[in-house]
């Protein structure tokens, strides 16, 4: 089976992640959607790396992994700060900023 | 398998090394200096020395650059006049931003919360304030952001582009959440900025993966070569290119990728808004320029519709929505969206002149932005008991400001006129060069829309000027506004005002300097 | 080439749990499903001759990142349900359709692409990875250090509280407790009754009456307790036997 099928799989996961970011009102779930998108990109990179017979795509996946981990730390830090302040993490609740 | 140590040309990276190195030292200062006040002073001096030193190093490099520039590490980074011009610009914004970060009100309050972890209004927060705690980590965070942005302007590899994007985005997400007053807004702005920022970087990364898949390379030169010799992968290349560009448009804040802008601008502490409004836009524009000219130039025709649509939508939406805003920071946020549209006008058709026009445009826009937000930090509300509160950002509160403080109001008027593009201000020259670049590539319908949008936008800038100078202070409101005095913020206002005027009256030297920067070092690397 | 059976297993293992991101109500369920997705992706990496990356994926993603998510979910309250009511009517369906469109679009693009697969497999073992990392990509590694520093400093700035008040001694804690009229000693343990030494049964006081506050508050909220009243009734009316209930 051609490795390009994994790129198709990655695209499907990417779309699911994007939908989660746009649809879910819970900040943590939306954030998990972003993580899924980054992982989909990683899968595509690794699949392409296999197709080109080079290691470069894998190396990029390593960088993405590191960056994603750092991003999670900052993101969850912000989410905790928001939660401490107002005891909810719904993206709808804070209606102070609209318009 | 054997490993040979790679040859790295360190010398061209000197400005970058200074800034990032200083940020590492600043983190150590955080951990070893106990007293908040000493720490703040040390950080301020360290940041300023590093930023000014780096700017000096960049200028020296510019002067002594032999040939077109240097390609570092097989196409990972390219240091040429174009990237040095942007680096100097970002360093200037960084220096002014640092001054604003350190500015205090007359009562000695910073713009940042004394304790980021405390809930707003909690007893912990009060206690932290009484104990004189300060979040001095903002200085190293700002240094990292500046370093990341400088990197962002000179990377020539898609994966490095993604990493640099994160280097400067992560500190900004944190900084936005640290406002001293109205921290609910600040948190909310940070959360939205973060989620949409992470979303956009994921899109950029997926696009980069597609381009790598289609061309077998991530360096811009390799991608450009792959595009011109592609067989059977056109669709993949185009989809990847669109996603990379969309990821960058998010950072520029163009419609329909703008929804974080008003919230982040309003919620962030005003010094952070100033820095991010000026520097992020410059860095993202620089990166978009390099991606378009060095990697995706072959897709010029296929991508031009994207720039047309986004530019028109940004100019129209930014202008129309700014017209109805009653909150000053939000109004400037929407005006920044309109300016994103004006920036993208120069991208239509990718004329060579855009490479020298856009640095000038961003210089004029960024200086005026920093100045305008610096003025905002100086106009504050006062309660009935006479205590000075947060910034007065409702438009109505600015009525009669010209009588309260003619100089401050005059400077604000100058910045607004520059935004509007009135002659004798930097904004006029900036718009002129950007639009003539677009005309040179035949995009005159777009320029027509841009000129109409500028004229409409002038309305709400002028409305504020009229409010400041021709309206009286409302009855009984004489004591509701306090004009604050912070030497650092006033310095920023003065410097930016002088520069906006200078660039407007004698733009020649800077324009010709940027013309030298209009040549990209292409090729090399695989 | 890749084993077809393996591909379909991985596809099922990733796509089905990933759908929980759209449809599951509880954040914890979503987090657990995403853990499953990450394991599936690790398997995919191994299949695509990137064994080391596969291991790292398990360690970093399932081991660290998703556990961090779970920690935070515990912190903000597992029971936080998201109300799925819509601010704009039909927004959900429009969003789903748009996402499905995006997916279909990307898939159709890849379907139109002819890209040959190289016969040589990339070597994804740690040695090859290390050589590549520290050769052309060494600057990226160095810059990544700053991403990590920022993450650490940012998280500390947003969540760390230094000690603002002097630490209370045990004596002061006890005094405060008495002052507000709370129990000076521990609460009685639940369920020390001959037949029901379970956590959900209240303890009995010396007079044989149930002490209702001896049962954990959590169980009460979840309605998982035995009613104290029941036992009281049994005591007051000896003719009713416990077994009759």
PDB file of C-alpha atoms in Angstrom, chain B residues 123 170 178 191 370 430 470:
ATOM      1  CA  UNK B 123      -6.578  39.299  48.713  1.00  0.00           C
ATOM      2  CA  UNK B 170       4.670  32.160  23.048  1.00  0.00           C
ATOM      3  CA  UNK B 178      -0.662  40.217  32.512  1.00  0.00           C
ATOM      4  CA  UNK B 191      -6.950  32.937  25.595  1.00  0.00           C
ATOM      5  CA  UNK B 370       3.748  52.822  19.271  1.00  0.00           C
ATOM      6  CA  UNK B 430       4.368  54.931   3.321  1.00  0.00           C
ATOM      7  CA  UNK B 470     -12.870  71.336  19.070  1.00  0.00           C
TER       8      UNK B 470
END
